[in-house]
Short mmCIF file of C-alpha atoms in Angstrom, two decimals:
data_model
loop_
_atom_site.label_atom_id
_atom_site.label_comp_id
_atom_site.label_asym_id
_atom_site.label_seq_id
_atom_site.Cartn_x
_atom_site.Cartn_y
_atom_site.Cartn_z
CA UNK A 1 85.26 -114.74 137.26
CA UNK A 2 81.56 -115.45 137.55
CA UNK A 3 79.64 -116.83 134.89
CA UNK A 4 77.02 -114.41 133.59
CA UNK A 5 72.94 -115.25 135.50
CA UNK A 6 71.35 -117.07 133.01
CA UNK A 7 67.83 -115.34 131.51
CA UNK A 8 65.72 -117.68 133.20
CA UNK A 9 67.32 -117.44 136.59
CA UNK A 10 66.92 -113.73 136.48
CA UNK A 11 63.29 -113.63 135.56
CA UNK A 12 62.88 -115.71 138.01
CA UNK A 13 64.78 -114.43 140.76
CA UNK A 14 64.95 -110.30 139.57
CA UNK A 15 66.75 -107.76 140.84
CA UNK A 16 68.33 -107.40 144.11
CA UNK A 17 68.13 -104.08 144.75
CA UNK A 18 65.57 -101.44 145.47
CA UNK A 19 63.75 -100.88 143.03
CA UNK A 20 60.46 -98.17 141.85
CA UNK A 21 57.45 -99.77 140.30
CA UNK A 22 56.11 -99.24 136.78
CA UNK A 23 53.58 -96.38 137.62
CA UNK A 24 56.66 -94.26 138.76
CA UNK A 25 59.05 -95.89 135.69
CA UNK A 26 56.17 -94.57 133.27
CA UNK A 27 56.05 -90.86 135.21
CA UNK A 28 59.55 -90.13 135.11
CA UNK A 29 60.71 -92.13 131.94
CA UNK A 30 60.81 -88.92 129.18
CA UNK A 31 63.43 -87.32 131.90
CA UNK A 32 65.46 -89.86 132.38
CA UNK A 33 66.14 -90.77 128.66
CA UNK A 34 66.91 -86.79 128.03
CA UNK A 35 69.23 -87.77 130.52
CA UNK A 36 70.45 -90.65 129.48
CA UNK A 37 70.71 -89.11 126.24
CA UNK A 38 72.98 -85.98 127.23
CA UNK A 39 75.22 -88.17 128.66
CA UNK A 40 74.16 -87.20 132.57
CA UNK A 41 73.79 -89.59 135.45
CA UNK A 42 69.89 -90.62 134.76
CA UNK A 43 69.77 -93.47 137.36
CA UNK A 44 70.99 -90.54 139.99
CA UNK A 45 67.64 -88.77 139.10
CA UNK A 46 65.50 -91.85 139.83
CA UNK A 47 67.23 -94.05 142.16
CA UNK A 48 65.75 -97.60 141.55
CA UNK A 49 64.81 -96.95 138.02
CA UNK A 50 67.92 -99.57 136.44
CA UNK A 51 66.93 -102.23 138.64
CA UNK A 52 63.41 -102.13 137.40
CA UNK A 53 64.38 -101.75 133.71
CA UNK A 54 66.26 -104.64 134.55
CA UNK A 55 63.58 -106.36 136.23
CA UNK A 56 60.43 -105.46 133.83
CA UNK A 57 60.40 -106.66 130.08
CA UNK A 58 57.41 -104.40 129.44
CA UNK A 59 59.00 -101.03 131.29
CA UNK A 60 62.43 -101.88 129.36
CA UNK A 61 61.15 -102.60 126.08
CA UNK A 62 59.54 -99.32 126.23
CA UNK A 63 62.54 -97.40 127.26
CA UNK A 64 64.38 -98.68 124.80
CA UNK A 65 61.90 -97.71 122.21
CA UNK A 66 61.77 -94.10 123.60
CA UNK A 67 65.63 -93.76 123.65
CA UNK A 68 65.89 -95.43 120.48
CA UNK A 69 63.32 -93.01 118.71
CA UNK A 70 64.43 -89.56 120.94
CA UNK A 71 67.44 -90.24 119.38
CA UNK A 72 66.07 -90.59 115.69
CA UNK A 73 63.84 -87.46 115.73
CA UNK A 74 66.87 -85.32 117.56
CA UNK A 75 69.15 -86.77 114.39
CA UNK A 76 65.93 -85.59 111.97
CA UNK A 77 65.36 -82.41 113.89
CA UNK A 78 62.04 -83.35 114.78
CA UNK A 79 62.19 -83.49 117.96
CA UNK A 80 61.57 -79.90 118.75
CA UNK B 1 41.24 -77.73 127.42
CA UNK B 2 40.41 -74.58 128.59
CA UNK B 3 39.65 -75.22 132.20
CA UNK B 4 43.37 -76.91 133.38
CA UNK B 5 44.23 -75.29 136.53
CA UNK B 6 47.82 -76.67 136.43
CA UNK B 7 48.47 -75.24 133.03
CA UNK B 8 46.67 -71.65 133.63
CA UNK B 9 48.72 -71.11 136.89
CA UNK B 10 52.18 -72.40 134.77
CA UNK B 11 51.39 -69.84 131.94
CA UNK B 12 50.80 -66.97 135.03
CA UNK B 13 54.10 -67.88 136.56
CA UNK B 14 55.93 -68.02 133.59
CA UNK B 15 58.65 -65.20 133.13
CA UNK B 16 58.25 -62.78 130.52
CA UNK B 17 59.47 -63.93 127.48
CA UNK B 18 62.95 -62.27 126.49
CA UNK B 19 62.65 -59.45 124.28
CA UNK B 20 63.98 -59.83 120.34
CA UNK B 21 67.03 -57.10 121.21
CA UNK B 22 68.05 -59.14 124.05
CA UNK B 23 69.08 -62.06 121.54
CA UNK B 24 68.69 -64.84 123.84
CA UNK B 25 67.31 -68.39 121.97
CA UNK B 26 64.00 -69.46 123.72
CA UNK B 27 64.50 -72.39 126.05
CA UNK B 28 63.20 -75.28 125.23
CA UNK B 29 60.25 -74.77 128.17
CA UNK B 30 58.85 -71.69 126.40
CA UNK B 31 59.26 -73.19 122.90
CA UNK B 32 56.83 -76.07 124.88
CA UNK B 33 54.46 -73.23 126.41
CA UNK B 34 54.63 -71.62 123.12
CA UNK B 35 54.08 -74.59 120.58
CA UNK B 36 52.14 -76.93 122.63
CA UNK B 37 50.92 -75.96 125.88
CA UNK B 38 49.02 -73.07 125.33
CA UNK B 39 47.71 -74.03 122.48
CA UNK B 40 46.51 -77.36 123.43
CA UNK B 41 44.91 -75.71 126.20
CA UNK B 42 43.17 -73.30 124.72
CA UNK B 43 40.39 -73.59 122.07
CA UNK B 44 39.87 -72.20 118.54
CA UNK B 45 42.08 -72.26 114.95
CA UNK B 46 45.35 -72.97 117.63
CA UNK B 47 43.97 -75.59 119.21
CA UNK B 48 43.10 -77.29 116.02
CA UNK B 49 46.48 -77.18 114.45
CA UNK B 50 48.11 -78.33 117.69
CA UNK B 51 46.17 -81.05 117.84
CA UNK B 52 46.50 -82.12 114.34
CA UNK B 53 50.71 -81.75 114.74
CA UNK B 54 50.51 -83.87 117.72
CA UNK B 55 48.87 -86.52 116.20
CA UNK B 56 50.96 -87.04 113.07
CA UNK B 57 54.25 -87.15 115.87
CA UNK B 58 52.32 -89.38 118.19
CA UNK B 59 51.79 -91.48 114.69
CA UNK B 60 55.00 -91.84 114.22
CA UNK B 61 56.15 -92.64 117.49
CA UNK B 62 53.15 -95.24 117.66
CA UNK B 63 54.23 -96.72 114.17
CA UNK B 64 57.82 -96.77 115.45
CA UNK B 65 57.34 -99.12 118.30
CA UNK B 66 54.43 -101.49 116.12
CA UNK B 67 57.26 -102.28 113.98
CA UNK B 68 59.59 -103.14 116.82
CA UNK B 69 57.28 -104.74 118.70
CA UNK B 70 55.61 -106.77 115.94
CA UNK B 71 58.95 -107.78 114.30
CA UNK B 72 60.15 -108.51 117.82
CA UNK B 73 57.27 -111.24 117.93
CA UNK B 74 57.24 -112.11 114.22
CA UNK B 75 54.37 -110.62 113.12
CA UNK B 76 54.07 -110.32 109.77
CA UNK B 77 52.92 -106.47 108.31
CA UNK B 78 49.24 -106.17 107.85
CA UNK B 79 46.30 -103.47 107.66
CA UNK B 80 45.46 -104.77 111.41
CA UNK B 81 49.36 -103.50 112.21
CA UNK B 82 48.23 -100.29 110.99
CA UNK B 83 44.87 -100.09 112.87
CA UNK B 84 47.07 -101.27 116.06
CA UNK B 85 49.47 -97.97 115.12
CA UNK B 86 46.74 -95.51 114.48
CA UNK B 87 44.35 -96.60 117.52
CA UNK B 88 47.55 -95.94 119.78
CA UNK B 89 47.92 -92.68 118.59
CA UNK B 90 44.55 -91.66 118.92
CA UNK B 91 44.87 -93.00 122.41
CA UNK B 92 48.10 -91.37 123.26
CA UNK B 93 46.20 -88.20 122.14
CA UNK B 94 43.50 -88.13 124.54
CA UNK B 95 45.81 -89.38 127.37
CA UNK B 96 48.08 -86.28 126.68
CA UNK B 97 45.53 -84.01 126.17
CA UNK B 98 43.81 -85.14 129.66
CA UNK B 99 46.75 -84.80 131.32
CA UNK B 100 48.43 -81.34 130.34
CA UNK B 101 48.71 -80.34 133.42
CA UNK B 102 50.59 -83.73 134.71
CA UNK B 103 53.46 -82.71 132.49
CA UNK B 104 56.45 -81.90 134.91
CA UNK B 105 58.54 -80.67 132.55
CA UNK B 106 61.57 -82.93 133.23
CA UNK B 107 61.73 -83.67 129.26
CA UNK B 108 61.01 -81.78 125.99
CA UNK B 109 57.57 -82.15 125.59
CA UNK B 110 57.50 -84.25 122.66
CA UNK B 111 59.92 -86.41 124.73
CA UNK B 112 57.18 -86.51 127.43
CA UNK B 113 53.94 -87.17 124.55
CA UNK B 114 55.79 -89.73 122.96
CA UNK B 115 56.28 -92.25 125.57
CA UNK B 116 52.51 -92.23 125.71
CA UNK B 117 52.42 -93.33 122.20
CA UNK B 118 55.17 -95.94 123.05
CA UNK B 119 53.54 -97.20 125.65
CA UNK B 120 50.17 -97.49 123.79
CA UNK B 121 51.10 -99.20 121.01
CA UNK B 122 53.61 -101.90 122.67
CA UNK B 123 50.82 -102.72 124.83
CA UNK B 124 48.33 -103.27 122.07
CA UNK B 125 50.65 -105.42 119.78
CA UNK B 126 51.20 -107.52 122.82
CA UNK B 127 47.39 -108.19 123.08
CA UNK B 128 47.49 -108.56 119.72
CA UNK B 129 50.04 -111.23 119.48
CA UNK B 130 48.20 -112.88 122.47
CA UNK B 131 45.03 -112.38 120.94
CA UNK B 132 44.20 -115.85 120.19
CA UNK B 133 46.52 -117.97 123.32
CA UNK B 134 45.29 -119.27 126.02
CA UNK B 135 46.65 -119.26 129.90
CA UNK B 136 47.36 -122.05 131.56
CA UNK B 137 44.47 -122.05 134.51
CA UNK B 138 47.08 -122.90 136.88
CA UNK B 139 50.84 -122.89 137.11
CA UNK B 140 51.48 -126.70 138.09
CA UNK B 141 52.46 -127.15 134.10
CA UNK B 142 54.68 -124.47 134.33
CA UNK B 143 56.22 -125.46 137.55
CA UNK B 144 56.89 -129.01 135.96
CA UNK B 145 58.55 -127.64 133.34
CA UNK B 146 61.03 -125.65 135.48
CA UNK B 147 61.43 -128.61 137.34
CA UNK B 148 62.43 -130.81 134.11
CA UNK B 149 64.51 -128.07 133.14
CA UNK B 150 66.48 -128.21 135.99
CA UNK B 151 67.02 -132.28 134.81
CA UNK B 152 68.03 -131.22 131.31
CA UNK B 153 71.77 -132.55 130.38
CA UNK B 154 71.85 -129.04 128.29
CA UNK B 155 72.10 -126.64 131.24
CA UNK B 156 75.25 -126.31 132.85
CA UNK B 157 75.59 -128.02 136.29
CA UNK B 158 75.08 -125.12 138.84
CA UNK B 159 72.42 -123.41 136.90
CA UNK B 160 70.58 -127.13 137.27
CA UNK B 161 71.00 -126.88 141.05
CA UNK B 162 70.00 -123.22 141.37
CA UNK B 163 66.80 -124.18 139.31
CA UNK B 164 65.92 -127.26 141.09
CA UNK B 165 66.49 -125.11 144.42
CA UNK B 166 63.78 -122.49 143.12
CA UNK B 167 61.45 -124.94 141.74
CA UNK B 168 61.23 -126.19 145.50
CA UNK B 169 61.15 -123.11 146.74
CA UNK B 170 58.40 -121.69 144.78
CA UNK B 171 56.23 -124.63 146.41
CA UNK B 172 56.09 -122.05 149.48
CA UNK B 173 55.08 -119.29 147.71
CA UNK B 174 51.11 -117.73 148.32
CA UNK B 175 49.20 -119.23 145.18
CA UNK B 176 48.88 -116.38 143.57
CA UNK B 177 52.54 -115.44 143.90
CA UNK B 178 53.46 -118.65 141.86
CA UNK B 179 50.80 -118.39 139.29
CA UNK B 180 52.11 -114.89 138.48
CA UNK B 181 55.79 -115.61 138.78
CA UNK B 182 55.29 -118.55 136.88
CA UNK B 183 53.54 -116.86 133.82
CA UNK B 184 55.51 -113.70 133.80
CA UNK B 185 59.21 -115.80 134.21
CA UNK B 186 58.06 -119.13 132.84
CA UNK B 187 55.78 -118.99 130.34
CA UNK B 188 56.88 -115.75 129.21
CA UNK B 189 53.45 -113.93 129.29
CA UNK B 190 53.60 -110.16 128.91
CA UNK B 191 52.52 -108.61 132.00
CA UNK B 192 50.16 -106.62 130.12
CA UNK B 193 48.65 -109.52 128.70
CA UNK B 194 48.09 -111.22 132.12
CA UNK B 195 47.00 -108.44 133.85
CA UNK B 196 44.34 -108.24 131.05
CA UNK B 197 42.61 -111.97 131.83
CA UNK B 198 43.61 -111.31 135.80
CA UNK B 199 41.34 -107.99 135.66
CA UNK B 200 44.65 -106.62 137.54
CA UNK B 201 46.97 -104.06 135.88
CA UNK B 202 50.72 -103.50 135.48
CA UNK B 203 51.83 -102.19 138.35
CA UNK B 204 49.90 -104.55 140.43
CA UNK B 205 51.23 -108.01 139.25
CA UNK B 206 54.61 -106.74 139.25
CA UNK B 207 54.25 -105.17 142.87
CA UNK B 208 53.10 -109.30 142.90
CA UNK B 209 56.08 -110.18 141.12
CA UNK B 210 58.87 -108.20 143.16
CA UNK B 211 56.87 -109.75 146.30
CA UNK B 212 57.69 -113.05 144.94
CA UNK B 213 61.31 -112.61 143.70
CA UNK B 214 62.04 -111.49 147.35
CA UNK B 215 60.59 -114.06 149.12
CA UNK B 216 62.54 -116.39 146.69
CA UNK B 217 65.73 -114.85 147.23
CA UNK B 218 64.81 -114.97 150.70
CA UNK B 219 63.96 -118.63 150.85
CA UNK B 220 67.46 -119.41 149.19
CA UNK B 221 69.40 -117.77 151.29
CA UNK B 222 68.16 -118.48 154.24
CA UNK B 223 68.55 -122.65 152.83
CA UNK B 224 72.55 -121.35 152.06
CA UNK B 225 72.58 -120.37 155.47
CA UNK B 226 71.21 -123.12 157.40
CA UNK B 227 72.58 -125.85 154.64
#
C-alpha cells in the first residue's frame, strides 16, 4: 500500500496526465457538473478535465462551488 | 442585444414549439430560448425583466461563493464582502449578456450564467484577501524554504528525500518557471492573484505551471533512471 502524495509534493509536482487548461475548464464547466450531477460519466465528456481540477486550486474551487450551488437551487427549484 | 448573429440563427433553427394538445413538457432548451434567450436578446419591457431576474440569480450565486471563499480565507463579514458580491454580479451580467451567443447549450442556462458569477466573485475575494500582501520579488526565499523543509524532523523520511530531490531540481528550471512554480506551490499565491502583479492571466501561468511540473517530473525520473 502506498502512502497517500503529500499536498506539497503534488502542487509541486501536479498531475501526470493530460490535462486541458483553464480557458477550456471555464468553457465546458456548466456541462460537466449537469453531468456530474445526473450521475453520467462527466470526465468522458472532457477528457483531461479531472487532472486539471486536480491540478488547479482556482479551476477546482470553482467547480466545487458550481456543483455545490447547482445542487442547492435544483433542491429549491430554482434552478429552472 | 438585438444584433447576435449566433442567437438569431438558433431561434430560426429552432423546431416549432409542440402544440398544447400534443402534451409534451417543454425541454429544458426551449424553456432557455423561451425565458432567457430571446428575451435577453431582444429589447423592450422583456428585456428589462430578464435582465432584472438574471441579476438577482447571478446575486445569489455571487453571494454564494463570497461566503465560501471569504470563510475559506477567514475573512470576517463586512459591507466590503457585500460590494465584492454585488460587483461580481454586475460583472457576471455583462459577461453573459456579451456572450449569448457563446452559450453551447451543454447545461441549463442558469447552470451556464452562474459559473460566471462563480468565477467572478472567487476571483475578486482572492484579490481582496491579497489586497494588502506583498510578493516576494524573487523565489530564492521560497526555494530555501522548500529546501529546509525537506530538513524538517516532522516530515516523514521519503517525503524529505522526494523534496530535497525537487528543490535541486527546480535549480534547472527557466527563471520564470521557478518563480511561478514557487509562488503558486510554495507560497501558496492564488494564480489569479499572481497573474494580477505578473500582467499575465490564468491560463497563461498555469500553461507556465504544467510546463514546469513536467519538466520536474521529467528531471526526476530521468535522475531514477540514471541513479
Amino acid at each position: 500500500m502506498t502512502s497517500p502524495t503529500p499536498p506539497l509534493v503534488a502542487a509541486l509536482l501536479g498531475p501526470a496526465g493530460p490535462e486541458i487548461g483553464c480557458d477550456e475548464c471555464f468553457e465546458r464547466l456548466d456541462g460537466y457538473v449537469e453531468l456530474e450531477i445526473a450521475g453520467a460519466d462527466a470526465e468522458a465528456s472532457t477528457p483531461g478535465m479531472r487532472a486539471h481540477l486536480d491540478g488547479c486550486p482556482a479551476c477546482s474551487e470553482e467547480h466545487q462551488s458550481l456543483h455545490a450551488f447547482v445542487l442547492t437551487s435544483n433542491e429549491e427549484g430554482d434552478n429552472a | 442585444m438585438s444584433d447576435l448573429p449566433g442567437i438569431r440563427a438558433a431561434q430560426q433553427a429552432a423546431p416549432a414549439a409542440p402544440s398544447a394538445t400534443e402534451l409534451v413538457p417543454p425541454s429544458p432548451r426551449q424553456d432557455d430560448d423561451a425565458r432567457w434567450l430571446t428575451p435577453l436578446a431582444s429589447s423592450g419591457p422583456a428585456h428589462d425583466r430578464a435582465v432584472r431576474e438574471l441579476h438577482l440569480l447571478l446575486l445569489r450565486a455571487s453571494t454564494f461563493e463570497v461566503r465560501r471563499r471569504s470563510a475559506a480565507l477567514g475573512l470576517s463579514a463586512s459591507s466590503e464582502l457585500d460590494d465584492i458580491a454585488n460587483q461580481a454580479a454586475d460583472d457576471a451580467l455583462l459577461a453573459i449578456v456579451s456572450r449569448l451567443d457563446r452559450f453551447e447549450r451543454r447545461s441549463k442556462f442558469t447552470t451556464w450564467a452562474y459559473k460566471f458569477a462563480i468565477h467572478s466573485a472567487g476571483v475578486a475575494v482572492r484579490r481582496h484577501a491579497w489586497r494588502n500582501r506583498d510578493l516576494s520579488p524573487d523565489s530564492s526565499e521560497s526555494l530555501e524554504h522548500l529546501t529546509r523543509l525537506s530538513d524538517d524532523p516532522g516530515e516523514a523520511a521519503e517525503t524529505r528525500e522526494l523534496l530535497a530531490r525537487i528543490a535541486t531540481a527546480i535549480t534547472r528550471l527557466t527563471a520564470h518557471q521557478r518563480d511561478v512554480l514557487l509562488a503558486l506551490a510554495v507560497d501558496g499565491v492564488p494564480i489569479d492573484v499572481l497573474a494580477d502583479r505578473l500582467s499575465s492571466n490564468r491560463n497563461a501561468l498555469y500553461k507556465t505551471l504544467h510546463d514546469a511540473r513536467a519538466r520536474l517530473r521529467g528531471l526526476l525520473d530521468d535522475e531514477e533512471t540514471t541513479g
